[in-house]
C-alpha positions as a Python dict, from the first residue, in 0.01 Angstrom:
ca = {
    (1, 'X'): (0, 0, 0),
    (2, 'X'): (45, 14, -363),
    (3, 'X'): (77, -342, -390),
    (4, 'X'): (-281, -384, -256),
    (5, 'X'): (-439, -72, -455),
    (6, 'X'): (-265, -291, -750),
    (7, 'X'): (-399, -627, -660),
    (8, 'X'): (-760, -413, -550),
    (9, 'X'): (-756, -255, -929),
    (10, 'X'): (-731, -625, -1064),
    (11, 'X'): (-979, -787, -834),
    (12, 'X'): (-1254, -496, -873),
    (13, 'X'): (-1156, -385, -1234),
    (14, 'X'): (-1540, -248, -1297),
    (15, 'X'): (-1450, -25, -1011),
    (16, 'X'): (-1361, 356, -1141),
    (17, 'X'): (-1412, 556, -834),
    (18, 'X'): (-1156, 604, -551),
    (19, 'X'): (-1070, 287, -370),
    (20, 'X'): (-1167, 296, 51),
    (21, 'X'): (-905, 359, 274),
    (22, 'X'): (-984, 68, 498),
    (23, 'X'): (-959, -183, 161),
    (24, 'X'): (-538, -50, 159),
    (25, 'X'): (-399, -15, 516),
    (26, 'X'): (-443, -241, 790),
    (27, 'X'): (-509, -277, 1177),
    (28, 'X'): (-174, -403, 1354),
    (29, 'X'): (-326, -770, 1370),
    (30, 'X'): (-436, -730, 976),
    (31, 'X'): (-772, -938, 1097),
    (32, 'X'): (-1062, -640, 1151),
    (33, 'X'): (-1424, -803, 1228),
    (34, 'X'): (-1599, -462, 1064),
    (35, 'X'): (-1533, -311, 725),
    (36, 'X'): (-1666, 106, 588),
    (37, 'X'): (-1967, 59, 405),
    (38, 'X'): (-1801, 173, 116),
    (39, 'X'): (-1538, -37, 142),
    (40, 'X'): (-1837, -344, 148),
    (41, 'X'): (-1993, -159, -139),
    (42, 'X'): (-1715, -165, -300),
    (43, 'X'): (-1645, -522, -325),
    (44, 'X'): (-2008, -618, -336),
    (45, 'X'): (-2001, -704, -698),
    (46, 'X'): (-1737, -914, -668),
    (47, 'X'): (-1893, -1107, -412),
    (48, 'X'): (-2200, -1132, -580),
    (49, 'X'): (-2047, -1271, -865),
    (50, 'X'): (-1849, -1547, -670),
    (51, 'X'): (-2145, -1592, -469),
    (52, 'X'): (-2335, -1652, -777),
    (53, 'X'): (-2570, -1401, -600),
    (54, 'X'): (-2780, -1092, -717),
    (55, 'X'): (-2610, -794, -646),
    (56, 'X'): (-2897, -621, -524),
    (57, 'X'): (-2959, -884, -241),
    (58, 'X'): (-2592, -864, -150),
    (59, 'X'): (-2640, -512, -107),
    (60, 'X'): (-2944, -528, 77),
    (61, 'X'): (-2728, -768, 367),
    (62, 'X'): (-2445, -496, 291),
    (63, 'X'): (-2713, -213, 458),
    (64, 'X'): (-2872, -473, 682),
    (65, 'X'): (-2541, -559, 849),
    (66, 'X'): (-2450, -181, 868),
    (67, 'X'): (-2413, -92, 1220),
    (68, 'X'): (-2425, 304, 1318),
    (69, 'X'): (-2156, 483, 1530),
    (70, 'X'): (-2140, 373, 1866),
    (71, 'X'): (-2446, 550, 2090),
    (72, 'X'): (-2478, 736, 1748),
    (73, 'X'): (-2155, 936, 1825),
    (74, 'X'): (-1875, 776, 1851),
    (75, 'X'): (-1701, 632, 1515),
    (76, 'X'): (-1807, 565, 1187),
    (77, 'X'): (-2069, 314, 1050),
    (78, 'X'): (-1923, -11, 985),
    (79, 'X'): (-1986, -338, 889),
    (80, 'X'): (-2008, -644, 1064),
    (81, 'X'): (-1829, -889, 833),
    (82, 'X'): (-1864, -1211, 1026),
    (83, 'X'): (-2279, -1120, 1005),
    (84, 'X'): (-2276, -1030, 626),
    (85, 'X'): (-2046, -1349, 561),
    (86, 'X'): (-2319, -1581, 828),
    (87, 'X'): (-2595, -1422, 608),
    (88, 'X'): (-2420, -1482, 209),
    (89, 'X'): (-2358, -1803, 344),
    (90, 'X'): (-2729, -1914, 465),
    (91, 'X'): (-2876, -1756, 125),
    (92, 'X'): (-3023, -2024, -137),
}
């Protein structure tokens, strides 16, 4: 874990605040198809930069790809990475 807060800090070093849970510990398989919004958020500049990419239109897929808890009770939001990552990918 603090190998990947370390390599997180280097990668995001604009990034002050507290880093998402999600974004240090992993599922058993390591390979998770949804993200936190906040951990998306917090990468989002990042990606916008690689992606050459406003950040305000990679935040506005970041929200659009947002899915709410299951039947609205069950979980937490997420986000659907494999959408957001079809969607950067189709922008021009």
């Amino acid at each position: 874990v603090a190998e990947r807060i370390a390599t997180l800090k280097a990668a995001h070093p604009q990034q002050t605040g507290a880093i998402p849970l999600d974004l240090v510990s992993a599922s058993g398989s390591g390979l998770d198809p949804h993200i936190s919004p906040a951990a998306a958020i917090y990468q989002a500049s990042r990606v916008a930069q690689a992606r050459n990419k406003p950040l305000a239109e990679v935040e506005q897929l970041i929200k659009r790809y947002t899915e709410a808890p299951q039947w609205g009770l069950f979980g937490e939001a997420r986000v659907n990475v494999l959408l957001l990552n079809l969607a950067l990918d189709g922008l021009k």
